[in-house]
Amino acid sequence: MQRAALFSGGDAQMAAGDLGELLVPYMPTIRVPKSGDRVYKTECAFSYDSPDSEGGLYVCMNTFLGFGREHIERHYRKTGQCVYLHLKRHMIEKVPGASGGALPKRRNAKLFLDLETNSDLNSDDFEYEDEAKLVIFPDHLEISLPNIEELPALVTIACDAFLSAKSPYRKQDPDSWEEELQASKHAKTLVQLDNGVRIPPSGWKCSKCDLRENLWLNLTDGSVLCGKWFFDGSGGNGHAMEHYKETGYPLAVKLGTITPDGADVYSFDEEEPVLDPHIAKHLAHFGIDMLQMQVMENGLRDNDIKPRVSEWEVIQEAGVKLKPMYGPGYTGMKNLGNSCYLNAVMQAIFSIPEFQRAYVGNLPRIFDYSPLDPTQDFNTQMAKLGHGLLSGQYSKPPMKSELIEQVMKEEHKPHHNGISPRMFKAFISKGHPEFSSNRQQDAQEFFLHLINLVERNPVGSENPSDVFRFLVEERTQCCQSRKVRYTERVDYIMQLPVAMEAATNKDELIAYELKRREAEAARRPPPELVRAKIPFSACLQAFSEPSNVEDFWSSALQAKSAGVKTSRFASFPEYLVVQIKKFTFGLDWIPKKLDVSVDMPDFLDISHLRARGLQPGEEELPDIAPPIIIPDDPKGISLDIDDSSVMQLAEMGFPLEACRKAVYYTGNLGAEVAFNWIIAHMEEPDFAEPLVIPPFGEVASSGETVFGAVGLDNQPPEETVAIIISMGFQRNLAIQALKATNNNLERALEWIFSHPEVEEESEPALDVVDMENNANANILAETGSEGPRVKDGSGRYELFGFISHMGTSTMSGHYVCHLKKEGRWVIYNDLRVCASERPPKDLGYIYFYQRIPS
């Protein structure tokens, strides 16, 4: 006989058969999860409650969605679903033995939930125990599990399926994002040989073939061997795998990936990348001190601290004892495996009042009107994340008694703080070839991806992304005729070039480079880093200077000519986002990062960059399109591609071959136009395939229409029509503009803006422009009759936040966010939120400025 208890704590005795009768009315609503169904048993759809939370988690037996105690009633009222599986994980202190140590408890109900365990858990003193029961609404009647003999077979099968279901974030296909790496089953019990092996800080090579790249350190015996078939696909002779087959030693760490925050670990036995919660101890066995920065932070004397030179040390403020911050607005975010770019951007976004009001301020309405599956609703997930960061519910300081106990016992009791944005990342990155992966990404590209989603998912009457939007006036001048053309476009980020030639410490840089080369030739440790010091004024000057226009066709001369372009602000945004263009490509197309220091100002005035429009005495270029040139050679078209435009697109993270195709098929009109071609074709299977030029006159595929080709009926090519439609314009307007300009895309866009009366006659565009991954692209968003929404005002700003990057490229490294709150700087380093003592404002990558009221 089992007991059924009311949620309020009342008791009721029931015969075994009564349990089955109790569930009979609800049997049609109980579903058994099938293969491919997502069972959300680890996280609430509206909050970050989980089975670890005080109230546990309720999983609907019909929709498979999970809900915390505060949100379960909402789902019941909306759907009428009555039967839920309640999951609760308890953390229990072990019973001390006679010798003072803890005795492990053995209970019938142990860990049966597929949940992550707290990496801070001291397994010698604490253990987990899971509990499951059925709850029937609205009476909150509880039925403890297991009840295999007393429950109907369908219910038993469903409960078993729920409890054994895998995480809903596990990858569904090879290119989709997977849940964060799992801890290896070998990590806790790994045996390390006491053979005296010590690993030097550099100069490694495979002990069997002398290879010096893709090297792996076996964590059992310290062997350094080359890889081949796993993890990152790098080349090698497979000696690390051979060593495992000979010895059975299961874990290896990739040399070159070890940082204070972790390392890339592979399990040969489990055949996948894994987490090693004890990686610091395992590396220390071979003389590698990966936690040196944390050790310095926790109490070395000032005169023992080495000068902070490394990016990793300076940006994370190593060597300084930082005070943890708790409460509303000071909530950390867990790194899901290279998701720090997302964490840094979202911390900055939700420090802005307009985003707080739009999502957290409207939270009740957003939740009440959310779709039946709130995990797939952008506004719901934004409101959930904003509330998680700002409520303080997941950022509570340890109690004084806990702190005293930790000091007395010299141990760390598990303390659950911060949020894990799994559901948010899974949704926001869905379908994106880069963000859906588990690789590191560019924070600037993710910021624009997020703004794109905000634009496409309006919430209330206020669009919070309006605070970032501004208009750019571009003035193009023919150098020979001196005539000009003025155009406008929408942008969200001000990109500043790094003026390396203006470095103020050139002599030091030259001396450092000589010492570095000498050390490299002699295989000695490199000298202390000297970083180029660039004045911010030089970067601002480089931004405002005219740039040459490649392949400029002058309508005044009816021929190609030299042309220059200058950019100015036609409006100033409420919040100015400034990106320092540190990432670039070398002549060999290898991405690299400029390790520079820029003296970013706390107060910024760019009023002098205000656009002025057509000036007295200036004459406009005629509104004439360039002629269509048909090649004399009928066998093919010459492969004329603007390499500078290709490089600009490649710097955004797109595949090189895709960039070449985009530039070619848009007639070398520049990176801005080519970017829109990429957006229109990035889902095609041959998107990154090499460019193949079809013989002239043959019908090309939809993605390979030669730009500017004119049909016999003068019908605009579908390729250019699609590009204009992708910007948010109606199809009929795109066709009309192209026909009026001999199918010239650039002139067609200008024609649209110069004929607003035609646009007013057309229906408003339904699709908001996709400005994803675009910084200075020809974005023509929200081009209604009134023009784009902008919040123009003063050009004076104050710095309130910045995102910094550590590492050599956007595809690797780590991101950290600094924000100014309540008059002081705070560092957000994933889960770690502390008062900042030395904010490295000169090493930032993306800066956030707020307009100073006039």
PDB file of N, CA, C and O in Angstrom, residues 771-797:
ATOM      1  N   MET A 771      20.155  42.034 -40.868  1.00  0.00           N
ATOM      2  CA  MET A 771      21.447  42.713 -40.842  1.00  0.00           C
ATOM      3  C   MET A 771      22.502  41.880 -40.141  1.00  0.00           C
ATOM      4  O   MET A 771      23.556  42.366 -39.776  1.00  0.00           O
ATOM      5  N   GLU A 772      22.214  40.597 -39.974  1.00  0.00           N
ATOM      6  CA  GLU A 772      23.093  39.711 -39.233  1.00  0.00           C
ATOM      7  C   GLU A 772      24.513  39.728 -39.785  1.00  0.00           C
ATOM      8  O   GLU A 772      24.744  39.735 -40.974  1.00  0.00           O
ATOM      9  N   ASN A 773      25.483  39.745 -38.872  1.00  0.00           N
ATOM     10  CA  ASN A 773      26.905  39.726 -39.199  1.00  0.00           C
ATOM     11  C   ASN A 773      27.338  40.961 -39.966  1.00  0.00           C
ATOM     12  O   ASN A 773      28.428  40.990 -40.550  1.00  0.00           O
ATOM     13  N   ASN A 774      26.489  42.027 -40.008  1.00  0.00           N
ATOM     14  CA  ASN A 774      26.828  43.177 -40.821  1.00  0.00           C
ATOM     15  C   ASN A 774      27.202  44.346 -39.936  1.00  0.00           C
ATOM     16  O   ASN A 774      26.539  44.648 -38.986  1.00  0.00           O
ATOM     17  N   ALA A 775      28.305  44.974 -40.240  1.00  0.00           N
ATOM     18  CA  ALA A 775      28.693  46.136 -39.472  1.00  0.00           C
ATOM     19  C   ALA A 775      28.466  47.387 -40.303  1.00  0.00           C
ATOM     20  O   ALA A 775      27.702  48.267 -39.941  1.00  0.00           O
ATOM     21  N   ASN A 776      29.098  47.489 -41.452  1.00  0.00           N
ATOM     22  CA  ASN A 776      28.939  48.657 -42.302  1.00  0.00           C
ATOM     23  C   ASN A 776      28.331  48.249 -43.628  1.00  0.00           C
ATOM     24  O   ASN A 776      28.811  48.588 -44.690  1.00  0.00           O
ATOM     25  N   ALA A 777      27.264  47.449 -43.556  1.00  0.00           N
ATOM     26  CA  ALA A 777      26.627  46.982 -44.776  1.00  0.00           C
ATOM     27  C   ALA A 777      25.516  47.943 -45.187  1.00  0.00           C
ATOM     28  O   ALA A 777      25.082  48.791 -44.432  1.00  0.00           O
ATOM     29  N   ASN A 778      25.061  47.779 -46.414  1.00  0.00           N
ATOM     30  CA  ASN A 778      24.032  48.653 -46.948  1.00  0.00           C
ATOM     31  C   ASN A 778      22.679  48.186 -46.442  1.00  0.00           C
ATOM     32  O   ASN A 778      21.861  47.653 -47.170  1.00  0.00           O
ATOM     33  N   ILE A 779      22.453  48.367 -45.135  1.00  0.00           N
ATOM     34  CA  ILE A 779      21.224  47.902 -44.520  1.00  0.00           C
ATOM     35  C   ILE A 779      20.162  48.964 -44.725  1.00  0.00           C
ATOM     36  O   ILE A 779      20.354  50.110 -44.379  1.00  0.00           O
ATOM     37  N   LEU A 780      19.049  48.552 -45.246  1.00  0.00           N
ATOM     38  CA  LEU A 780      17.984  49.501 -45.514  1.00  0.00           C
ATOM     39  C   LEU A 780      16.749  49.068 -44.733  1.00  0.00           C
ATOM     40  O   LEU A 780      15.714  48.750 -45.296  1.00  0.00           O
ATOM     41  N   ALA A 781      16.890  49.012 -43.411  1.00  0.00           N
ATOM     42  CA  ALA A 781      15.851  48.434 -42.582  1.00  0.00           C
ATOM     43  C   ALA A 781      14.684  49.390 -42.407  1.00  0.00           C
ATOM     44  O   ALA A 781      14.844  50.600 -42.354  1.00  0.00           O
ATOM     45  N   GLU A 782      13.497  48.785 -42.300  1.00  0.00           N
ATOM     46  CA  GLU A 782      12.290  49.517 -41.946  1.00  0.00           C
ATOM     47  C   GLU A 782      12.085  50.741 -42.836  1.00  0.00           C
ATOM     48  O   GLU A 782      11.830  51.841 -42.374  1.00  0.00           O
ATOM     49  N   THR A 783      12.212  50.547 -44.110  1.00  0.00           N
ATOM     50  CA  THR A 783      12.133  51.678 -45.032  1.00  0.00           C
ATOM     51  C   THR A 783      10.683  51.954 -45.390  1.00  0.00           C
ATOM     52  O   THR A 783      10.266  51.775 -46.520  1.00  0.00           O
ATOM     53  N   GLY A 784       9.914  52.357 -44.425  1.00  0.00           N
ATOM     54  CA  GLY A 784       8.554  52.785 -44.689  1.00  0.00           C
ATOM     55  C   GLY A 784       8.562  54.206 -45.212  1.00  0.00           C
ATOM     56  O   GLY A 784       9.599  54.816 -45.436  1.00  0.00           O
ATOM     57  N   SER A 785       7.392  54.784 -45.391  1.00  0.00           N
ATOM     58  CA  SER A 785       7.324  56.119 -45.955  1.00  0.00           C
ATOM     59  C   SER A 785       7.949  57.156 -45.035  1.00  0.00           C
ATOM     60  O   SER A 785       8.369  58.209 -45.470  1.00  0.00           O
ATOM     61  N   GLU A 786       7.991  56.843 -43.727  1.00  0.00           N
ATOM     62  CA  GLU A 786       8.577  57.796 -42.799  1.00  0.00           C
ATOM     63  C   GLU A 786      10.066  57.544 -42.587  1.00  0.00           C
ATOM     64  O   GLU A 786      10.710  58.269 -41.843  1.00  0.00           O
ATOM     65  N   GLY A 787      10.612  56.537 -43.205  1.00  0.00           N
ATOM     66  CA  GLY A 787      12.027  56.230 -43.055  1.00  0.00           C
ATOM     67  C   GLY A 787      12.301  55.423 -41.798  1.00  0.00           C
ATOM     68  O   GLY A 787      11.411  55.154 -40.995  1.00  0.00           O
ATOM     69  N   PRO A 788      13.527  55.004 -41.607  1.00  0.00           N
ATOM     70  CA  PRO A 788      13.883  54.194 -40.438  1.00  0.00           C
ATOM     71  C   PRO A 788      13.679  54.963 -39.133  1.00  0.00           C
ATOM     72  O   PRO A 788      13.855  56.176 -39.079  1.00  0.00           O
ATOM     73  N   ARG A 789      13.309  54.228 -38.070  1.00  0.00           N
ATOM     74  CA  ARG A 789      13.141  54.852 -36.762  1.00  0.00           C
ATOM     75  C   ARG A 789      14.507  55.075 -36.129  1.00  0.00           C
ATOM     76  O   ARG A 789      15.284  54.130 -35.960  1.00  0.00           O
ATOM     77  N   VAL A 790      14.806  56.305 -35.806  1.00  0.00           N
ATOM     78  CA  VAL A 790      16.061  56.633 -35.143  1.00  0.00           C
ATOM     79  C   VAL A 790      15.768  57.567 -33.978  1.00  0.00           C
ATOM     80  O   VAL A 790      14.761  58.274 -33.973  1.00  0.00           O
ATOM     81  N   LYS A 791      16.639  57.543 -32.978  1.00  0.00           N
ATOM     82  CA  LYS A 791      16.504  58.425 -31.820  1.00  0.00           C
ATOM     83  C   LYS A 791      17.660  59.411 -31.845  1.00  0.00           C
ATOM     84  O   LYS A 791      18.641  59.264 -31.125  1.00  0.00           O
ATOM     85  N   ASP A 792      17.520  60.388 -32.716  1.00  0.00           N
ATOM     86  CA  ASP A 792      18.602  61.353 -32.926  1.00  0.00           C
ATOM     87  C   ASP A 792      18.721  62.286 -31.722  1.00  0.00           C
ATOM     88  O   ASP A 792      17.770  62.516 -30.980  1.00  0.00           O
ATOM     89  N   GLY A 793      19.934  62.798 -31.553  1.00  0.00           N
ATOM     90  CA  GLY A 793      20.184  63.723 -30.455  1.00  0.00           C
ATOM     91  C   GLY A 793      21.626  64.165 -30.450  1.00  0.00           C
ATOM     92  O   GLY A 793      22.311  64.159 -31.484  1.00  0.00           O
ATOM     93  N   SER A 794      22.107  64.506 -29.280  1.00  0.00           N
ATOM     94  CA  SER A 794      23.467  65.001 -29.133  1.00  0.00           C
ATOM     95  C   SER A 794      24.488  63.916 -29.480  1.00  0.00           C
ATOM     96  O   SER A 794      24.224  62.726 -29.364  1.00  0.00           O
ATOM     97  N   GLY A 795      25.683  64.346 -29.894  1.00  0.00           N
ATOM     98  CA  GLY A 795      26.768  63.418 -30.203  1.00  0.00           C
ATOM     99  C   GLY A 795      27.768  63.278 -29.071  1.00  0.00           C
ATOM    100  O   GLY A 795      28.918  62.887 -29.303  1.00  0.00           O
ATOM    101  N   ARG A 796      27.343  63.557 -27.831  1.00  0.00           N
ATOM    102  CA  ARG A 796      28.227  63.439 -26.671  1.00  0.00           C
ATOM    103  C   ARG A 796      27.821  62.218 -25.854  1.00  0.00           C
ATOM    104  O   ARG A 796      26.641  62.026 -25.542  1.00  0.00           O
ATOM    105  N   TYR A 797      28.813  61.411 -25.482  1.00  0.00           N
ATOM    106  CA  TYR A 797      28.535  60.112 -24.853  1.00  0.00           C
ATOM    107  C   TYR A 797      29.451  59.863 -23.655  1.00  0.00           C
ATOM    108  O   TYR A 797      30.539  60.438 -23.541  1.00  0.00           O
TER     109      TYR A 797
END
